[in-house]
Tab-separated table of C-alpha atoms in Angstrom:
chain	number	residue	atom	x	y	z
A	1	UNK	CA	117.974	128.615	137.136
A	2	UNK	CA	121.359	130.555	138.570
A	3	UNK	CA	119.384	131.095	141.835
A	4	UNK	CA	119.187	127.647	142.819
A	5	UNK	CA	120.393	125.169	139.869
A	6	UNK	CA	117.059	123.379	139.389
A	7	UNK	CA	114.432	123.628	136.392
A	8	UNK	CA	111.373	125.816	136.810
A	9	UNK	CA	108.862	125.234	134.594
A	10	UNK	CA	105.822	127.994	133.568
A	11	UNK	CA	102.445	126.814	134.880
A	12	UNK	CA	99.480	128.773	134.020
A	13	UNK	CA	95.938	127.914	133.847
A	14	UNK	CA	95.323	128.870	130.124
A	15	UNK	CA	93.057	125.987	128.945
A	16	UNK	CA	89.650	125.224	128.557
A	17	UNK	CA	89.023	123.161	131.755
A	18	UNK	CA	91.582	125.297	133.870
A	19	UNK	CA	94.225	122.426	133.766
A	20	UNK	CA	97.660	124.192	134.938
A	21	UNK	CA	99.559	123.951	131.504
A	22	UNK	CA	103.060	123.586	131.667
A	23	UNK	CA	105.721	125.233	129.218
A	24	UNK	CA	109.455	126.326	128.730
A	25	UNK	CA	109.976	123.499	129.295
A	26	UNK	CA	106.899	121.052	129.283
A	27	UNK	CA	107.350	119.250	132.444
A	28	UNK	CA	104.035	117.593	132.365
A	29	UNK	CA	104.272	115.324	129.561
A	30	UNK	CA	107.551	113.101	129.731
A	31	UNK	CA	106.446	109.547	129.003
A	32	UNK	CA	106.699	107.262	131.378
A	33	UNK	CA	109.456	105.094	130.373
A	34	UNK	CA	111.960	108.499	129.480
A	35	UNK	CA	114.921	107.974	130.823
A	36	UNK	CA	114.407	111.982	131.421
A	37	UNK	CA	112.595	110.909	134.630
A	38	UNK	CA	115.668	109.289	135.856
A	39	UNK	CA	117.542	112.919	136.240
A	40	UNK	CA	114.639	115.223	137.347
A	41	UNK	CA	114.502	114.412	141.237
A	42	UNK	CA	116.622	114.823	144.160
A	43	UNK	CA	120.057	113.350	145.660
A	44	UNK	CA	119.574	110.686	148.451
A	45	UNK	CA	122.350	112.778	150.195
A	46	UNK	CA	119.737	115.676	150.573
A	47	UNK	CA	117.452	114.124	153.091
A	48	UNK	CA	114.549	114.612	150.810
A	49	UNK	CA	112.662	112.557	148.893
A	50	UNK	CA	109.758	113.032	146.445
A	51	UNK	CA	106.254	111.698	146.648
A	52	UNK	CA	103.549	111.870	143.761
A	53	UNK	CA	99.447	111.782	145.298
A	54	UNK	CA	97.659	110.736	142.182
A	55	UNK	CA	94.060	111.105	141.886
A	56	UNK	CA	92.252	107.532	141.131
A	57	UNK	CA	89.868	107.718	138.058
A	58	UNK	CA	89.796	111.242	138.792
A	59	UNK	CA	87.384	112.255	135.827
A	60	UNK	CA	85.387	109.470	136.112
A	61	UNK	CA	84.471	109.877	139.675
A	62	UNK	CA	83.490	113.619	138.771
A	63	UNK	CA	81.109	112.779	136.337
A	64	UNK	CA	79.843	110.079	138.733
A	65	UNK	CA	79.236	113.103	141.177
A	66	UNK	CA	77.762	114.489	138.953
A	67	UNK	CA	75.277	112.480	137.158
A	68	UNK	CA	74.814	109.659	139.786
A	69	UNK	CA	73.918	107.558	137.496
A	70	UNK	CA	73.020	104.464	139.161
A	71	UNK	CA	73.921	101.795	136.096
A	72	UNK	CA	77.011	103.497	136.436
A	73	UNK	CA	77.866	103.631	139.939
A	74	UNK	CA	77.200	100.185	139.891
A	75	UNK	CA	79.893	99.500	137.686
A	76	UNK	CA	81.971	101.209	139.977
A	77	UNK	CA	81.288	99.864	142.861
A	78	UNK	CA	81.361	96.558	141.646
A	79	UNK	CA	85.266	97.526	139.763
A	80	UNK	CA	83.863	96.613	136.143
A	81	UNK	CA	85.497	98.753	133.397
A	82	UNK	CA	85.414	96.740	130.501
A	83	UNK	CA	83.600	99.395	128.644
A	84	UNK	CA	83.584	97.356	125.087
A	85	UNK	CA	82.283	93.908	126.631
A	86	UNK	CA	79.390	96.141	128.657
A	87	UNK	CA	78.359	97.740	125.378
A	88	UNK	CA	78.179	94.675	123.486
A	89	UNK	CA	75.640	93.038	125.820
A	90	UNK	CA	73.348	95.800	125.596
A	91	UNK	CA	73.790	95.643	122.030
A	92	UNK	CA	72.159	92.767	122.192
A	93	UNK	CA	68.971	93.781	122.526
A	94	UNK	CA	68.867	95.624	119.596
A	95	UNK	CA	71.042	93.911	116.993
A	96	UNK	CA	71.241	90.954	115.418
A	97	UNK	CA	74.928	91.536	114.713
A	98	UNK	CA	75.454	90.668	118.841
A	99	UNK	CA	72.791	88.598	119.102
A	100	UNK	CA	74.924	85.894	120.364
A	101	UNK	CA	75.153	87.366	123.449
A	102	UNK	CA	71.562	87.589	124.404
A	103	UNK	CA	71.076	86.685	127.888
A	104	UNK	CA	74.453	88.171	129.365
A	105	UNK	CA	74.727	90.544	132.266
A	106	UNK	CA	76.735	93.569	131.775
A	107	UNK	CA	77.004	93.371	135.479
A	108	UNK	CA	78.534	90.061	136.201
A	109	UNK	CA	82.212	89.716	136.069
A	110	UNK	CA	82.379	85.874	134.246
A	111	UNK	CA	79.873	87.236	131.784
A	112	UNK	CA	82.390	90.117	130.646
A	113	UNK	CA	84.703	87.946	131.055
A	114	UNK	CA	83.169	85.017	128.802
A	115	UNK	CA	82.677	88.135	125.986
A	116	UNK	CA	86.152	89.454	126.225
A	117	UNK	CA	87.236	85.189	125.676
A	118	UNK	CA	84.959	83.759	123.505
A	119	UNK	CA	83.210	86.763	121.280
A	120	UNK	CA	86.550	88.790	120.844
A	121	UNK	CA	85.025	89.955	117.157
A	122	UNK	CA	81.861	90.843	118.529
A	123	UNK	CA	83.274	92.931	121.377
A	124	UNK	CA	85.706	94.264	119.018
A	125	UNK	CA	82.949	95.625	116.993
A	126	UNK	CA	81.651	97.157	120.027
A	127	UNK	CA	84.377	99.506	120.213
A	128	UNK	CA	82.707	101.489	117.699
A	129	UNK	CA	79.594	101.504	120.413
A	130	UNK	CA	82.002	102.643	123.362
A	131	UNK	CA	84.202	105.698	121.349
A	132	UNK	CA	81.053	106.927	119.703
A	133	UNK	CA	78.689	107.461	122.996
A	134	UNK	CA	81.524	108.719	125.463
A	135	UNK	CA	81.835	111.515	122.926
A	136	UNK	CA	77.824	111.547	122.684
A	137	UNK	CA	78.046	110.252	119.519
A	138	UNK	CA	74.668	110.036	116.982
A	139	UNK	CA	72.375	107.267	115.920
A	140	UNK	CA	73.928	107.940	112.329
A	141	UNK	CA	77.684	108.296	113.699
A	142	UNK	CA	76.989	104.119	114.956
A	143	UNK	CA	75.049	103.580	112.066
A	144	UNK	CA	78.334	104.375	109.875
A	145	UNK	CA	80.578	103.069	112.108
A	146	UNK	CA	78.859	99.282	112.682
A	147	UNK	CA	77.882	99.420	108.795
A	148	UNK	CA	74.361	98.472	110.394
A	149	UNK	CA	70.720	99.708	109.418
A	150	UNK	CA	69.021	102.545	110.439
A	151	UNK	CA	66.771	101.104	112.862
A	152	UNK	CA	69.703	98.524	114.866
A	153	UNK	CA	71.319	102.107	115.213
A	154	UNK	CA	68.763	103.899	116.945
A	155	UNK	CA	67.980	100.778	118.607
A	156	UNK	CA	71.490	100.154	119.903
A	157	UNK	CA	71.851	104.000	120.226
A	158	UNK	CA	68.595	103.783	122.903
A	159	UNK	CA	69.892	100.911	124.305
A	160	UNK	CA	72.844	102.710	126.221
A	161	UNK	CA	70.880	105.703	126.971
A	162	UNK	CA	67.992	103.751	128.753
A	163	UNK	CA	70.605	101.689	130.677
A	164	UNK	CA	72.329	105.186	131.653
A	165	UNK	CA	69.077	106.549	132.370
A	166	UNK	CA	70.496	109.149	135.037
A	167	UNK	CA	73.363	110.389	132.858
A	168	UNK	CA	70.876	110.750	130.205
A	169	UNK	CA	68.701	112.474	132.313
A	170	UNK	CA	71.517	114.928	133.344
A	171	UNK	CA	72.451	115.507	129.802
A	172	UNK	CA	69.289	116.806	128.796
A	173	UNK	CA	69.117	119.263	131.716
A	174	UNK	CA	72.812	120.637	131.203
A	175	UNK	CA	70.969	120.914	127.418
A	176	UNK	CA	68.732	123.403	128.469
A	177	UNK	CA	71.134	124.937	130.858
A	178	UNK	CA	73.515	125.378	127.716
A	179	UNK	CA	70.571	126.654	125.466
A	180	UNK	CA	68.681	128.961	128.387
A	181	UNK	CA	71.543	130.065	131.078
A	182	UNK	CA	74.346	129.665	128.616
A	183	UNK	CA	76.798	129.293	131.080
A	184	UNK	CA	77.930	126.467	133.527
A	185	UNK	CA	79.940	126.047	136.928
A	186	UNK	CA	81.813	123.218	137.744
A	187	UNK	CA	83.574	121.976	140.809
A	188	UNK	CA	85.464	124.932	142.646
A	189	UNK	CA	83.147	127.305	140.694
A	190	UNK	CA	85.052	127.465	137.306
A	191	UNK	CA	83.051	129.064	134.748
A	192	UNK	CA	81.872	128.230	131.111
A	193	UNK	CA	80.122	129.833	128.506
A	194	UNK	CA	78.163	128.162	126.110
A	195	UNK	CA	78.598	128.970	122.678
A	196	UNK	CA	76.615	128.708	119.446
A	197	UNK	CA	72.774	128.567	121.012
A	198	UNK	CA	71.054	130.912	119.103
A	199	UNK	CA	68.000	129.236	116.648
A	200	UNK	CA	67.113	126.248	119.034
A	201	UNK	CA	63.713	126.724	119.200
A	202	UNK	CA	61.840	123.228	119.609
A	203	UNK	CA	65.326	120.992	120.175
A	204	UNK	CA	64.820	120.116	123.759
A	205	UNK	CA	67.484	117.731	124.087
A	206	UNK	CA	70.414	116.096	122.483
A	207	UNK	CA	68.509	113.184	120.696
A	208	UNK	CA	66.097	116.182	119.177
A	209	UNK	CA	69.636	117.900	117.708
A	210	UNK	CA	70.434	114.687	116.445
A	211	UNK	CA	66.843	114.530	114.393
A	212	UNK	CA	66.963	118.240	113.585
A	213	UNK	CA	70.689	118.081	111.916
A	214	UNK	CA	69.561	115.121	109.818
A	215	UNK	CA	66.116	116.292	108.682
A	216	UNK	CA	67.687	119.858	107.740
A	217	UNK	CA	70.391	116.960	105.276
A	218	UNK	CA	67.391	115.576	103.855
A	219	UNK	CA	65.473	118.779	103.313
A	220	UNK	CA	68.881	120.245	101.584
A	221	UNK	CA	69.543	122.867	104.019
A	222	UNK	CA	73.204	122.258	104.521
A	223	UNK	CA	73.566	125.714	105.957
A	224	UNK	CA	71.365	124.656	108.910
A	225	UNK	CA	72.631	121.296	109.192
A	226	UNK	CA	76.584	122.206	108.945
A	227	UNK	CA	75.543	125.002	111.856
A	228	UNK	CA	73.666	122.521	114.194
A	229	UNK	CA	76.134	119.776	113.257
A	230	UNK	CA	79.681	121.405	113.312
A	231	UNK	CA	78.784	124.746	115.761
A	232	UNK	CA	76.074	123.844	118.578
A	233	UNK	CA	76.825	120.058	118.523
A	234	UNK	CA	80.374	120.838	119.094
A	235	UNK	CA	79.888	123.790	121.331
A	236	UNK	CA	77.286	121.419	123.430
A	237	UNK	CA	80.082	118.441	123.916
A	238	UNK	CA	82.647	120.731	125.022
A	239	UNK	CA	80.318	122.452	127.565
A	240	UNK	CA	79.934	118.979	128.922
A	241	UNK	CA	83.204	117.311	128.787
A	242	UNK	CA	84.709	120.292	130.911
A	243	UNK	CA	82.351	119.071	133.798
A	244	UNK	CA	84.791	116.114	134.003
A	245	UNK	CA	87.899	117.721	132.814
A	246	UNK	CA	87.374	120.835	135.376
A	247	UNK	CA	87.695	118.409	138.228
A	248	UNK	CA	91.439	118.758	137.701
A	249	UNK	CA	91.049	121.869	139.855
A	250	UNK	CA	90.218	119.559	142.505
A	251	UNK	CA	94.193	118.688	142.456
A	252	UNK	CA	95.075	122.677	142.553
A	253	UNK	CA	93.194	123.139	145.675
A	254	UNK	CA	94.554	120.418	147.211
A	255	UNK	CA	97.680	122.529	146.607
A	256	UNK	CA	96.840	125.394	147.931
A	257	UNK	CA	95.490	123.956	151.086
A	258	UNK	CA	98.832	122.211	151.348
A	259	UNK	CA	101.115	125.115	150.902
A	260	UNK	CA	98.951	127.624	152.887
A	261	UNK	CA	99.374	124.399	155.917
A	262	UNK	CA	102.905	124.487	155.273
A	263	UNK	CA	103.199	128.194	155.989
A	264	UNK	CA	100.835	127.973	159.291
A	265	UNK	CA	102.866	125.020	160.578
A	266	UNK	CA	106.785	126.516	159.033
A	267	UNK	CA	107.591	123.301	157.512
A	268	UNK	CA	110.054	122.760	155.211
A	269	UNK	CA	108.822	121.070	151.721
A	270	UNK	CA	107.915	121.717	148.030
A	271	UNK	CA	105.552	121.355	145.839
A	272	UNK	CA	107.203	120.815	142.519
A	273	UNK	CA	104.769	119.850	139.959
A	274	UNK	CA	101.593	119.652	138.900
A	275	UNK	CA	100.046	116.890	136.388
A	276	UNK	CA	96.274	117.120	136.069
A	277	UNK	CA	95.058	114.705	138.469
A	278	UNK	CA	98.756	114.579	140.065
A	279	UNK	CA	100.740	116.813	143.014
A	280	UNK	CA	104.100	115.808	143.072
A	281	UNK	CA	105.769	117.313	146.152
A	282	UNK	CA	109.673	116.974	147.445
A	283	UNK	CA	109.788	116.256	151.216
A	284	UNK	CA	112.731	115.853	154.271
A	285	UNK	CA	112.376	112.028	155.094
A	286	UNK	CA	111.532	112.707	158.905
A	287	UNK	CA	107.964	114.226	157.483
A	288	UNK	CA	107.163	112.188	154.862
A	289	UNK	CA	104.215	110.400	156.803
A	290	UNK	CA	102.448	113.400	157.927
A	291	UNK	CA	102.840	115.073	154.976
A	292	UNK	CA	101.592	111.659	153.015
A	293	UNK	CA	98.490	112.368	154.969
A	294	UNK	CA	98.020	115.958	154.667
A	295	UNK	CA	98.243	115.979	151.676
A	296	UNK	CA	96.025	113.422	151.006
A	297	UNK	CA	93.770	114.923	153.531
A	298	UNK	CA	93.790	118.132	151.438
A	299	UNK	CA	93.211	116.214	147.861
A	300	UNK	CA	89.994	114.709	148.790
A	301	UNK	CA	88.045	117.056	150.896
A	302	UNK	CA	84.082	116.529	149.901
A	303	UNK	CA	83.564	119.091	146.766
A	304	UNK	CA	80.086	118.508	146.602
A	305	UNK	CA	77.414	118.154	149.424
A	306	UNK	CA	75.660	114.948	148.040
A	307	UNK	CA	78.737	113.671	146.833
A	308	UNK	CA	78.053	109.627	146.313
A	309	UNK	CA	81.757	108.719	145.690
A	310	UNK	CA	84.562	109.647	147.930
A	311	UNK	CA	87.942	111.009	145.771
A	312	UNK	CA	90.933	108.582	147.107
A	313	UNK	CA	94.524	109.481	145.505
A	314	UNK	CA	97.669	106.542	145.407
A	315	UNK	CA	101.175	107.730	146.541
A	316	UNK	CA	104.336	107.291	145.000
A	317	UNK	CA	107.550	107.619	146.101
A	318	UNK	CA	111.475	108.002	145.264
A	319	UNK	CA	114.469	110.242	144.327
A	320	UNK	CA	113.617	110.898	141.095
A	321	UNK	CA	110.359	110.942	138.747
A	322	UNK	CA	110.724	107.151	138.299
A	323	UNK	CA	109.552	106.733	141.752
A	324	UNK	CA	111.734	103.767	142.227
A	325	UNK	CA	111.336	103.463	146.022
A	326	UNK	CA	107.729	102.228	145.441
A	327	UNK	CA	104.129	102.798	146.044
A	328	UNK	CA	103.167	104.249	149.387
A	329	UNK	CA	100.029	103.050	150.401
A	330	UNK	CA	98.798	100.526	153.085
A	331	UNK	CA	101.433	97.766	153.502
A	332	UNK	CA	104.026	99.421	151.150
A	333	UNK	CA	104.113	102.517	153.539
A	334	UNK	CA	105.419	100.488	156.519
A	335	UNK	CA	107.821	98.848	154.420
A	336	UNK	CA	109.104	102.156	152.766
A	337	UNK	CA	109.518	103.675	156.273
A	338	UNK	CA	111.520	100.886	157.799
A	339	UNK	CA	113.641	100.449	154.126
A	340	UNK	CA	114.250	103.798	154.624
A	341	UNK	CA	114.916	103.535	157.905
A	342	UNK	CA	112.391	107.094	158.736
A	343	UNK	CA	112.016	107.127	162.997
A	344	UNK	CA	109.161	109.076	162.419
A	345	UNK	CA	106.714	110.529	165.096
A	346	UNK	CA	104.421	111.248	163.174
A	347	UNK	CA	104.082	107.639	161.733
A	348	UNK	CA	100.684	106.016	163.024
A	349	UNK	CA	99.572	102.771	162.128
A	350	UNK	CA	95.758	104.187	162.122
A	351	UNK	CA	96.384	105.651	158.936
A	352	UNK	CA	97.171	102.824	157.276
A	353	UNK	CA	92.721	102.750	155.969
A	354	UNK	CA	93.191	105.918	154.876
């Protein structure tokens, strides 16, 4: 750019879930080990520096918000993400194919970890389990993908559900919401439409599409099936997946609230990109603590008002998209200020639980 020799990127919000996209040229998409990210920063002559406030498990926590589903939460809570080993011990209960792992908990640690060591075929198989039902998969879509019989399909296929009771329960509501309201709001108030939810009469929830699309295959009515199958069933998972995917509008009005706090207060510092579930800002050294926690502040006000999980974001910071300096968080922030030798006054140590 001739006014100021840096590299402005086009943001607009011209996707499905209202993620800023970025064009001409793409600054939200250079892998992380580009050496691109060593040249797109600042000088350490300038006095600035820049700092990246990433959201943690951003989508996750929304749809935790969301359904609060307690299985799930629990998971959380507890720090277990070992999606495949989970899925395999509910398996159990259905299949012979994982019956060697009858009598595991999917909720203590050495039991995941004894599946992930000693059944690594077995919990590779459950893979299939884990890619199919996050995309709410069908009893036939496992069936295929296991090369199991119709009935360990189902059974497996009930056998997340029940455990996921509340996010089941939630998915069948937002199932009548798509086929009676039609339309959806998610966090911040962004809007969707439902598509495709004409001739539903008697499918009540997503297991009955699943029954109606194969009964119309037997029956020969391929019309009716390729409609329910490749138009409602498709239209139905994208009017749920933006519930998650929206949330990244929780990192644009953290933005907002930051630069409309930077013009009440005449401070002098940029925001410079946006990533999603990322707000990468350049900052004069004497303010990067209070802006650490503004910002911060701003990212993870309360969007809901039952809202069971707080949002927490991890800083980042250095001259240059690399973020060589380090991570600035808890005791990495103390040592960052004194390594960079910051005298701030707006440094408290009370901040550090934050």
């Amino acid at each position: 750019n001739s006014y100021d020799g840096r590299i402005h990127s086009t943001y607009s919000p011209d996707t499905t879930s209202f993620r800023f996209a970025s064009t001409s040229p793409n600054l939200q998409q250079i892998p992380k080990t580009s050496c691109i990210r060593d040249v797109l920063g600042v000088s350490p002559d300038s006095g600035n520096i820049m700092m990246s406030q990433d959201f943690n498990s951003l989508e996750i926590v929304a749809n935790l918000n969301i359904s609060k589903d307690p299985f799930s939460l629990k998971l959380f809570e507890l720090g277990l993400d070992d999606e495949h080993s989970i899925n395999a011990i509910q398996a159990s209960s259905a299949s012979l194919k994982f019956n060697p792992l009858k009598g595991l908990d999917p909720l203590n640690p050495e039991d995941l970890k004894k599946v992930k060591e000693e059944f690594p075929l077995l919990r590779g198989k459950a893979k299939a389990i884990s890619f199919s039902m996050v995309y709410l998969g069908s009893p036939l879509g496992l069936k295929m993908s296991l090369e199991c019989s119709e009935e360990e399909s189902l059974g497996i296929y009930n056998a997340w559900w029940e455990a996921r009771e509340g996010y089941k329960n939630w998915v069948n509501e937002m199932f009548q919401v798509f086929k009676t309201k039609k339309y959806s709001t998610s966090v911040g108030g962004l809007p969707i439409l439902a598509e495709y939810t004409e001739d539903l009469e008697g499918i009540e929830t997503l297991l009955d599409l699943f029954n109606e699309v194969n009964l119309q295959r037997r029956q020969g009515n391929k019309e009716r099936a390729d409609y329910l199958n490749l138009k409602v069933l498709k239209s139905f998972r994208t009017f749920i997946n933006f519930h998650g995917q929206a949330s990244a509008v929780l990192t644009n009005l953290g933005m907002c609230r930051l630069m409309r706090w930077r013009k009440e207060n005449s401070l002098n510092f940029k925001c410079v990109n946006t990533i999603h579930d990322d707000l990468v800002v350049e900052v004069p050294l004497q303010d990067l603590d209070l802006i650490w926690k503004k910002q911060k502040e701003f990212m993870t006000i309360p969007y809901l008002p039952d809202q069971t999980i707080q949002m927490r974001t991890e800083a980042e910071v250095g001259y240059n998209l690399q973020y060589e300096v380090g991570k600035y968080e808890r005791e990495g922030r103390l040592e960052i200020l004194q390594k960079l030798n910051i005298n701030s006054v707006n440094f408290n140590k009370t901040f550090d639980t934050i």
